[in-house]
């Protein structure tokens, strides 16, 4: 778990205690409680990052899934995770089957004051949506930011203006990413690409790429099932015959099959772009998405591989 807010809150416990005593004496306990930060949880760290940007100093945010070196689909909640969610005043989760375990925990720990944002619902998507990697959709995070601000305003109406201003700032900060997508599409629209699974498919589609990899192969790799031999053969031919210009490789979920595709791409000198399901360390959501588009452009324009974001 990654605490995105108030990391240094316990560095000076005596000072914090004295401050609290002073506040209690001057304001009364009811006013102290009203000034407390909101405890929020972003199940996936990219959502936690957006909560932090919108809530600022008025939220303390925890991310449950924050390790880009693990498979989010195989995540199992610990008792500590359950306690973290049970105590949260605001929870943001992805939905569409990606983190269904959260729903079970929250149902077992009912709290009428808790706000829960399900990104699937914000985008009006059915439960059987085939690609759950919603954060790669350009329209997703503005909707999340608006919903987060609305929930925070309900929990802390005194700072509604701050939350609204932070949403405007967040939306403006997405413009370089949108411009990079539009620029790529205008110049390189129709670029044929191969992928291991549909992690970045929404972004690739927004950029006008032609995803050649059969959907059944992508879904099989994503779900950990055996792909059809003919789909594997088709993917190998795309790579060996240079029928694609870029190979988009999920860094977080690898096996012998995806490793074989990677080897074929490298042997054929097809540039590789690594993508992630969990936001890598050192990035905000905006800089992460922009880095992925820049890596895609460098691959097409210069033949440069970016297997790992640094």
GROMACS .gro file of N, CA and C in nm, residues 9-152:
model
  432
    9UNK      N    1   0.334   1.290   0.859
    9UNK     CA    2   0.246   1.334   0.968
    9UNK      C    3   0.293   1.286   1.104
   10UNK      N    4   0.370   1.176   1.106
   10UNK     CA    5   0.410   1.120   1.235
   10UNK      C    6   0.559   1.142   1.267
   11UNK      N    7   0.622   1.232   1.193
   11UNK     CA    8   0.763   1.255   1.218
   11UNK      C    9   0.785   1.330   1.350
   12UNK      N   10   0.687   1.408   1.389
   12UNK     CA   11   0.702   1.487   1.511
   12UNK      C   12   0.579   1.467   1.599
   13UNK      N   13   0.567   1.353   1.664
   13UNK     CA   14   0.445   1.321   1.739
   13UNK      C   15   0.417   1.419   1.852
   14UNK      N   16   0.521   1.466   1.920
   14UNK     CA   17   0.497   1.559   2.030
   14UNK      C   18   0.440   1.689   1.977
   15UNK      N   19   0.497   1.739   1.867
   15UNK     CA   20   0.446   1.861   1.807
   15UNK      C   21   0.302   1.845   1.763
   16UNK      N   22   0.272   1.728   1.702
   16UNK     CA   23   0.136   1.703   1.656
   16UNK      C   24   0.039   1.699   1.773
   17UNK      N   25   0.082   1.638   1.886
   17UNK     CA   26  -0.004   1.629   2.003
   17UNK      C   27  -0.032   1.767   2.060
   18UNK      N   28   0.072   1.850   2.071
   18UNK     CA   29   0.054   1.984   2.124
   18UNK      C   30  -0.038   2.067   2.034
   19UNK      N   31  -0.024   2.050   1.904
   19UNK     CA   32  -0.111   2.121   1.811
   19UNK      C   33  -0.256   2.081   1.831
   20UNK      N   34  -0.278   1.950   1.845
   20UNK     CA   35  -0.414   1.899   1.864
   20UNK      C   36  -0.474   1.954   1.992
   21UNK      N   37  -0.394   1.957   2.101
   21UNK     CA   38  -0.444   2.009   2.229
   21UNK      C   39  -0.482   2.156   2.214
   22UNK      N   40  -0.399   2.231   2.144
   22UNK     CA   41  -0.429   2.373   2.124
   22UNK      C   42  -0.557   2.393   2.045
   23UNK      N   43  -0.576   2.310   1.943
   23UNK     CA   44  -0.696   2.320   1.861
   23UNK      C   45  -0.820   2.287   1.943
   24UNK      N   46  -0.808   2.182   2.024
   24UNK     CA   47  -0.922   2.141   2.107
   24UNK      C   48  -0.960   2.254   2.204
   25UNK      N   49  -0.859   2.319   2.261
   25UNK     CA   50  -0.885   2.424   2.358
   25UNK      C   51  -0.947   2.546   2.291
   26UNK      N   52  -0.901   2.579   2.170
   26UNK     CA   53  -0.946   2.701   2.107
   26UNK      C   54  -1.073   2.687   2.027
   27UNK      N   55  -1.098   2.566   1.973
   27UNK     CA   56  -1.208   2.550   1.879
   27UNK      C   57  -1.318   2.458   1.930
   28UNK      N   58  -1.285   2.369   2.022
   28UNK     CA   59  -1.385   2.271   2.063
   28UNK      C   60  -1.372   2.146   1.980
   29UNK      N   61  -1.405   2.032   2.037
   29UNK     CA   62  -1.381   1.904   1.970
   29UNK      C   63  -1.460   1.889   1.841
   30UNK      N   64  -1.582   1.944   1.836
   30UNK     CA   65  -1.662   1.929   1.715
   30UNK      C   66  -1.594   1.994   1.596
   31UNK      N   67  -1.536   2.113   1.616
   31UNK     CA   68  -1.468   2.180   1.507
   31UNK      C   69  -1.340   2.109   1.467
   32UNK      N   70  -1.270   2.048   1.562
   32UNK     CA   71  -1.150   1.972   1.527
   32UNK      C   72  -1.185   1.857   1.437
   33UNK      N   73  -1.292   1.785   1.471
   33UNK     CA   74  -1.334   1.670   1.390
   33UNK      C   75  -1.368   1.714   1.248
   34UNK      N   76  -1.433   1.831   1.235
   34UNK     CA   77  -1.471   1.879   1.103
   34UNK      C   78  -1.350   1.913   1.018
   35UNK      N   79  -1.238   1.949   1.083
   35UNK     CA   80  -1.119   1.989   1.009
   35UNK      C   81  -1.031   1.870   0.973
   36UNK      N   82  -1.065   1.750   1.019
   36UNK     CA   83  -0.982   1.633   0.994
   36UNK      C   84  -0.980   1.599   0.846
   37UNK      N   85  -0.871   1.539   0.799
   37UNK     CA   86  -0.861   1.499   0.659
   37UNK      C   87  -0.953   1.381   0.631
   38UNK      N   88  -0.993   1.371   0.505
   38UNK     CA   89  -1.079   1.262   0.460
   38UNK      C   90  -0.993   1.142   0.426
   39UNK      N   91  -1.029   1.027   0.477
   39UNK     CA   92  -0.955   0.905   0.447
   39UNK      C   93  -1.013   0.843   0.321
   40UNK      N   94  -0.933   0.840   0.214
   40UNK     CA   95  -0.978   0.790   0.085
   40UNK      C   96  -0.890   0.674   0.039
   41UNK      N   97  -0.948   0.585  -0.040
   41UNK     CA   98  -0.876   0.472  -0.097
   41UNK      C   99  -0.901   0.468  -0.248
   42UNK      N  100  -0.793   0.467  -0.325
   42UNK     CA  101  -0.800   0.437  -0.467
   42UNK      C  102  -0.751   0.295  -0.483
   43UNK      N  103  -0.838   0.204  -0.522
   43UNK     CA  104  -0.799   0.063  -0.526
   43UNK      C  105  -0.679   0.043  -0.618
   44UNK      N  106  -0.683   0.105  -0.735
   44UNK     CA  107  -0.568   0.105  -0.826
   44UNK      C  108  -0.495   0.239  -0.808
   45UNK      N  109  -0.364   0.236  -0.811
   45UNK     CA  110  -0.291   0.358  -0.771
   45UNK      C  111  -0.310   0.475  -0.867
   46UNK      N  112  -0.348   0.449  -0.990
   46UNK     CA  113  -0.376   0.561  -1.080
   46UNK      C  114  -0.500   0.639  -1.034
   47UNK      N  115  -0.598   0.569  -0.977
   47UNK     CA  116  -0.715   0.638  -0.923
   47UNK      C  117  -0.679   0.708  -0.792
   48UNK      N  118  -0.595   0.645  -0.712
   48UNK     CA  119  -0.548   0.710  -0.589
   48UNK      C  120  -0.477   0.840  -0.621
   49UNK      N  121  -0.400   0.840  -0.728
   49UNK     CA  122  -0.327   0.960  -0.767
   49UNK      C  123  -0.422   1.074  -0.804
   50UNK      N  124  -0.529   1.041  -0.875
   50UNK     CA  125  -0.626   1.144  -0.911
   50UNK      C  126  -0.699   1.197  -0.787
   51UNK      N  127  -0.736   1.108  -0.694
   51UNK     CA  128  -0.797   1.153  -0.569
   51UNK      C  129  -0.706   1.253  -0.500
   52UNK      N  130  -0.579   1.221  -0.493
   52UNK     CA  131  -0.482   1.307  -0.426
   52UNK      C  132  -0.473   1.443  -0.494
   53UNK      N  133  -0.476   1.445  -0.627
   53UNK     CA  134  -0.468   1.571  -0.699
   53UNK      C  135  -0.592   1.658  -0.677
   54UNK      N  136  -0.707   1.595  -0.666
   54UNK     CA  137  -0.831   1.672  -0.647
   54UNK      C  138  -0.848   1.713  -0.501
   55UNK      N  139  -0.817   1.623  -0.409
   55UNK     CA  140  -0.838   1.652  -0.267
   55UNK      C  141  -0.729   1.733  -0.203
   56UNK      N  142  -0.607   1.724  -0.257
   56UNK     CA  143  -0.496   1.801  -0.202
   56UNK      C  144  -0.474   1.773  -0.054
   57UNK      N  145  -0.455   1.877   0.023
   57UNK     CA  146  -0.423   1.863   0.165
   57UNK      C  147  -0.541   1.815   0.249
   58UNK      N  148  -0.658   1.809   0.189
   58UNK     CA  149  -0.776   1.772   0.267
   58UNK      C  150  -0.807   1.622   0.260
   59UNK      N  151  -0.722   1.546   0.193
   59UNK     CA  152  -0.741   1.402   0.188
   59UNK      C  153  -0.612   1.330   0.223
   60UNK      N  154  -0.627   1.214   0.282
   60UNK     CA  155  -0.516   1.120   0.301
   60UNK      C  156  -0.552   0.996   0.221
   61UNK      N  157  -0.470   0.964   0.122
   61UNK     CA  158  -0.508   0.864   0.022
   61UNK      C  159  -0.419   0.741   0.031
   62UNK      N  160  -0.481   0.625   0.023
   62UNK     CA  161  -0.410   0.499   0.019
   62UNK      C  162  -0.441   0.428  -0.112
   63UNK      N  163  -0.339   0.370  -0.175
   63UNK     CA  164  -0.358   0.287  -0.294
   63UNK      C  165  -0.340   0.141  -0.254
   64UNK      N  166  -0.431   0.057  -0.297
   64UNK     CA  167  -0.422  -0.086  -0.265
   64UNK      C  168  -0.328  -0.156  -0.362
   65UNK      N  169  -0.350  -0.137  -0.490
   65UNK     CA  170  -0.267  -0.200  -0.592
   65UNK      C  171  -0.170  -0.095  -0.646
   66UNK      N  172  -0.044  -0.108  -0.606
   66UNK     CA  173   0.054  -0.004  -0.642
   66UNK      C  174   0.187  -0.061  -0.690
   67UNK      N  175   0.195  -0.191  -0.708
   67UNK     CA  176   0.320  -0.253  -0.749
   67UNK      C  177   0.314  -0.291  -0.896
   68UNK      N  178   0.386  -0.218  -0.985
   68UNK     CA  179   0.382  -0.250  -1.127
   68UNK      C  180   0.455  -0.378  -1.164
   69UNK      N  181   0.511  -0.446  -1.064
   69UNK     CA  182   0.579  -0.572  -1.090
   69UNK      C  183   0.494  -0.694  -1.062
   70UNK      N  184   0.364  -0.673  -1.034
   70UNK     CA  185   0.275  -0.784  -1.003
   70UNK      C  186   0.156  -0.785  -1.098
   71UNK      N  187   0.085  -0.897  -1.101
   71UNK     CA  188  -0.032  -0.912  -1.187
   71UNK      C  189  -0.156  -0.868  -1.110
   72UNK      N  190  -0.218  -0.756  -1.147
   72UNK     CA  191  -0.336  -0.710  -1.074
   72UNK      C  192  -0.452  -0.808  -1.078
   73UNK      N  193  -0.459  -0.888  -1.185
   73UNK     CA  194  -0.570  -0.984  -1.198
   73UNK      C  195  -0.561  -1.095  -1.093
   74UNK      N  196  -0.441  -1.117  -1.041
   74UNK     CA  197  -0.421  -1.225  -0.944
   74UNK      C  198  -0.418  -1.173  -0.800
   75UNK      N  199  -0.457  -1.047  -0.779
   75UNK     CA  200  -0.450  -0.987  -0.647
   75UNK      C  201  -0.546  -1.055  -0.549
   76UNK      N  202  -0.498  -1.078  -0.428
   76UNK     CA  203  -0.581  -1.132  -0.321
   76UNK      C  204  -0.573  -1.038  -0.200
   77UNK      N  205  -0.689  -0.998  -0.151
   77UNK     CA  206  -0.693  -0.901  -0.041
   77UNK      C  207  -0.655  -0.967   0.091
   78UNK      N  208  -0.574  -0.897   0.167
   78UNK     CA  209  -0.534  -0.941   0.301
   78UNK      C  210  -0.630  -0.881   0.404
   79UNK      N  211  -0.627  -0.929   0.529
   79UNK     CA  212  -0.708  -0.865   0.634
   79UNK      C  213  -0.675  -0.717   0.650
   80UNK      N  214  -0.548  -0.680   0.633
   80UNK     CA  215  -0.510  -0.539   0.645
   80UNK      C  216  -0.577  -0.455   0.535
   81UNK      N  217  -0.584  -0.509   0.415
   81UNK     CA  218  -0.652  -0.439   0.305
   81UNK      C  219  -0.801  -0.424   0.337
   82UNK      N  220  -0.861  -0.530   0.389
   82UNK     CA  221  -1.003  -0.523   0.425
   82UNK      C  222  -1.028  -0.415   0.530
   83UNK      N  223  -0.938  -0.406   0.628
   83UNK     CA  224  -0.954  -0.303   0.731
   83UNK      C  225  -0.939  -0.163   0.671
   84UNK      N  226  -0.845  -0.148   0.579
   84UNK     CA  227  -0.823  -0.019   0.515
   84UNK      C  228  -0.949   0.026   0.440
   85UNK      N  229  -1.009  -0.065   0.367
   85UNK     CA  230  -1.130  -0.032   0.293
   85UNK      C  231  -1.247  -0.005   0.386
   86UNK      N  232  -1.257  -0.083   0.491
   86UNK     CA  233  -1.368  -0.066   0.585
   86UNK      C  234  -1.365   0.071   0.651
   87UNK      N  235  -1.246   0.126   0.671
   87UNK     CA  236  -1.231   0.254   0.739
   87UNK      C  237  -1.242   0.373   0.644
   88UNK      N  238  -1.245   0.348   0.514
   88UNK     CA  239  -1.241   0.457   0.416
   88UNK      C  240  -1.373   0.534   0.411
   89UNK      N  241  -1.361   0.664   0.393
   89UNK     CA  242  -1.478   0.749   0.372
   89UNK      C  243  -1.510   0.764   0.223
   90UNK      N  244  -1.409   0.743   0.139
   90UNK     CA  245  -1.426   0.750  -0.006
   90UNK      C  246  -1.345   0.637  -0.069
   91UNK      N  247  -1.406   0.563  -0.159
   91UNK     CA  248  -1.337   0.455  -0.230
   91UNK      C  249  -1.362   0.473  -0.379
   92UNK      N  250  -1.256   0.463  -0.458
   92UNK     CA  251  -1.267   0.463  -0.603
   92UNK      C  252  -1.212   0.330  -0.654
   93UNK      N  253  -1.294   0.258  -0.728
   93UNK     CA  254  -1.249   0.132  -0.786
   93UNK      C  255  -1.287   0.126  -0.934
   94UNK      N  256  -1.225   0.034  -1.006
   94UNK     CA  257  -1.240   0.028  -1.150
   94UNK      C  258  -1.373  -0.031  -1.196
   95UNK      N  259  -1.407  -0.149  -1.141
   95UNK     CA  260  -1.526  -0.219  -1.187
   95UNK      C  261  -1.497  -0.311  -1.305
   96UNK      N  262  -1.601  -0.350  -1.378
   96UNK     CA  263  -1.598  -0.445  -1.490
   96UNK      C  264  -1.516  -0.571  -1.457
   97UNK      N  265  -1.532  -0.621  -1.337
   97UNK     CA  266  -1.468  -0.746  -1.299
   97UNK      C  267  -1.323  -0.736  -1.261
   98UNK      N  268  -1.264  -0.617  -1.271
   98UNK     CA  269  -1.121  -0.603  -1.245
   98UNK      C  270  -1.088  -0.610  -1.097
   99UNK      N  271  -1.179  -0.559  -1.014
   99UNK     CA  272  -1.156  -0.555  -0.870
   99UNK      C  273  -1.285  -0.587  -0.794
  100UNK      N  274  -1.352  -0.691  -0.839
  100UNK     CA  275  -1.479  -0.728  -0.779
  100UNK      C  276  -1.470  -0.766  -0.632
  101UNK      N  277  -1.351  -0.805  -0.587
  101UNK     CA  278  -1.331  -0.841  -0.447
  101UNK      C  279  -1.359  -0.723  -0.353
  102UNK      N  280  -1.344  -0.601  -0.404
  102UNK     CA  281  -1.369  -0.483  -0.321
  102UNK      C  282  -1.515  -0.477  -0.280
  103UNK      N  283  -1.603  -0.507  -0.374
  103UNK     CA  284  -1.746  -0.501  -0.347
  103UNK      C  285  -1.784  -0.593  -0.231
  104UNK      N  286  -1.725  -0.710  -0.226
  104UNK     CA  287  -1.755  -0.806  -0.119
  104UNK      C  288  -1.711  -0.750   0.017
  105UNK      N  289  -1.593  -0.688   0.020
  105UNK     CA  290  -1.544  -0.631   0.146
  105UNK      C  291  -1.633  -0.518   0.194
  106UNK      N  292  -1.673  -0.430   0.103
  106UNK     CA  293  -1.756  -0.317   0.141
  106UNK      C  294  -1.894  -0.361   0.185
  107UNK      N  295  -1.947  -0.463   0.123
  107UNK     CA  296  -2.078  -0.515   0.163
  107UNK      C  297  -2.073  -0.573   0.304
  108UNK      N  298  -1.958  -0.629   0.338
  108UNK     CA  299  -1.943  -0.687   0.472
  108UNK      C  300  -1.915  -0.580   0.577
  109UNK      N  301  -1.887  -0.458   0.534
  109UNK     CA  302  -1.856  -0.348   0.625
  109UNK      C  303  -1.936  -0.225   0.583
  110UNK      N  304  -2.066  -0.231   0.603
  110UNK     CA  305  -2.155  -0.125   0.558
  110UNK      C  306  -2.129   0.006   0.633
  111UNK      N  307  -2.134   0.116   0.558
  111UNK     CA  308  -2.118   0.249   0.616
  111UNK      C  309  -2.197   0.346   0.529
  112UNK      N  310  -2.307   0.397   0.580
  112UNK     CA  311  -2.394   0.483   0.500
  112UNK      C  312  -2.326   0.615   0.464
  113UNK      N  313  -2.222   0.652   0.537
  113UNK     CA  314  -2.151   0.776   0.509
  113UNK      C  315  -2.044   0.759   0.402
  114UNK      N  316  -2.007   0.637   0.373
  114UNK     CA  317  -1.899   0.613   0.276
  114UNK      C  318  -1.947   0.641   0.133
  115UNK      N  319  -1.863   0.708   0.057
  115UNK     CA  320  -1.889   0.729  -0.086
  115UNK      C  321  -1.806   0.630  -0.165
  116UNK      N  322  -1.868   0.562  -0.259
  116UNK     CA  323  -1.799   0.465  -0.344
  116UNK      C  324  -1.820   0.504  -0.490
  117UNK      N  325  -1.710   0.525  -0.561
  117UNK     CA  326  -1.714   0.558  -0.703
  117UNK      C  327  -1.666   0.437  -0.782
  118UNK      N  328  -1.751   0.388  -0.871
  118UNK     CA  329  -1.715   0.276  -0.959
  118UNK      C  330  -1.699   0.334  -1.099
  119UNK      N  331  -1.580   0.329  -1.153
  119UNK     CA  332  -1.550   0.395  -1.280
  119UNK      C  333  -1.636   0.336  -1.393
  120UNK      N  334  -1.660   0.209  -1.388
  120UNK     CA  335  -1.748   0.145  -1.485
  120UNK      C  336  -1.883   0.217  -1.494
  121UNK      N  337  -1.938   0.252  -1.379
  121UNK     CA  338  -2.068   0.320  -1.376
  121UNK      C  339  -2.059   0.462  -1.430
  122UNK      N  340  -1.948   0.530  -1.401
  122UNK     CA  341  -1.931   0.666  -1.453
  122UNK      C  342  -1.934   0.668  -1.606
  123UNK      N  343  -1.879   0.562  -1.666
  123UNK     CA  344  -1.872   0.554  -1.812
  123UNK      C  345  -1.990   0.481  -1.872
  124UNK      N  346  -2.085   0.439  -1.787
  124UNK     CA  347  -2.207   0.370  -1.831
  124UNK      C  348  -2.175   0.243  -1.910
  125UNK      N  349  -2.084   0.164  -1.855
  125UNK     CA  350  -2.041   0.041  -1.921
  125UNK      C  351  -2.106  -0.080  -1.856
  126UNK      N  352  -2.140  -0.182  -1.934
  126UNK     CA  353  -2.198  -0.304  -1.877
  126UNK      C  354  -2.092  -0.386  -1.804
  127UNK      N  355  -2.137  -0.475  -1.717
  127UNK     CA  356  -2.046  -0.557  -1.639
  127UNK      C  357  -1.961  -0.647  -1.728
  128UNK      N  358  -2.012  -0.686  -1.843
  128UNK     CA  359  -1.939  -0.776  -1.932
  128UNK      C  360  -1.849  -0.703  -2.033
  129UNK      N  361  -1.816  -0.577  -2.004
  129UNK     CA  362  -1.722  -0.504  -2.091
  129UNK      C  363  -1.594  -0.585  -2.106
  130UNK      N  364  -1.552  -0.608  -2.229
  130UNK     CA  365  -1.443  -0.703  -2.254
  130UNK      C  366  -1.306  -0.653  -2.210
  131UNK      N  367  -1.283  -0.523  -2.219
  131UNK     CA  368  -1.152  -0.468  -2.183
  131UNK      C  369  -1.166  -0.385  -2.055
  132UNK      N  370  -1.112  -0.432  -1.942
  132UNK     CA  371  -1.131  -0.361  -1.816
  132UNK      C  372  -1.033  -0.248  -1.789
  133UNK      N  373  -0.938  -0.223  -1.877
  133UNK     CA  374  -0.831  -0.127  -1.850
  133UNK      C  375  -0.878   0.015  -1.883
  134UNK      N  376  -0.975   0.062  -1.805
  134UNK     CA  377  -1.049   0.184  -1.837
  134UNK      C  378  -0.964   0.310  -1.828
  135UNK      N  379  -0.857   0.309  -1.751
  135UNK     CA  380  -0.777   0.430  -1.731
  135UNK      C  381  -0.701   0.471  -1.856
  136UNK      N  382  -0.694   0.383  -1.957
  136UNK     CA  383  -0.631   0.420  -2.083
  136UNK      C  384  -0.728   0.493  -2.176
  137UNK      N  385  -0.856   0.500  -2.140
  137UNK     CA  386  -0.952   0.577  -2.218
  137UNK      C  387  -0.930   0.726  -2.191
  138UNK      N  388  -0.915   0.809  -2.292
  138UNK     CA  389  -0.894   0.951  -2.267
  138UNK      C  390  -1.007   1.018  -2.190
  139UNK      N  391  -1.128   0.966  -2.200
  139UNK     CA  392  -1.241   1.030  -2.132
  139UNK      C  393  -1.260   0.984  -1.988
  140UNK      N  394  -1.182   0.888  -1.942
  140UNK     CA  395  -1.208   0.829  -1.811
  140UNK      C  396  -1.175   0.922  -1.695
  141UNK      N  397  -1.053   0.971  -1.690
  141UNK     CA  398  -1.011   1.043  -1.570
  141UNK      C  399  -1.078   1.178  -1.549
  142UNK      N  400  -1.117   1.251  -1.655
  142UNK     CA  401  -1.197   1.371  -1.627
  142UNK      C  402  -1.328   1.338  -1.555
  143UNK      N  403  -1.391   1.226  -1.594
  143UNK     CA  404  -1.513   1.184  -1.526
  143UNK      C  405  -1.484   1.145  -1.382
  144UNK      N  406  -1.371   1.076  -1.360
  144UNK     CA  407  -1.333   1.037  -1.223
  144UNK      C  408  -1.306   1.161  -1.139
  145UNK      N  409  -1.234   1.256  -1.195
  145UNK     CA  410  -1.201   1.378  -1.120
  145UNK      C  411  -1.328   1.452  -1.078
  146UNK      N  412  -1.425   1.462  -1.169
  146UNK     CA  413  -1.551   1.529  -1.136
  146UNK      C  414  -1.625   1.455  -1.025
  147UNK      N  415  -1.629   1.322  -1.034
  147UNK     CA  416  -1.699   1.243  -0.934
  147UNK      C  417  -1.630   1.251  -0.799
  148UNK      N  418  -1.497   1.250  -0.800
  148UNK     CA  419  -1.422   1.263  -0.675
  148UNK      C  420  -1.451   1.397  -0.609
  149UNK      N  421  -1.450   1.505  -0.689
  149UNK     CA  422  -1.478   1.637  -0.634
  149UNK      C  423  -1.618   1.644  -0.574
  150UNK      N  424  -1.715   1.582  -0.641
  150UNK     CA  425  -1.852   1.583  -0.590
  150UNK      C  426  -1.861   1.509  -0.457
  151UNK      N  427  -1.794   1.393  -0.448
  151UNK     CA  428  -1.796   1.316  -0.324
  151UNK      C  429  -1.724   1.388  -0.211
  152UNK      N  430  -1.610   1.447  -0.242
  152UNK     CA  431  -1.536   1.521  -0.140
  152UNK      C  432  -1.615   1.642  -0.091
   0.00000   0.00000   0.00000
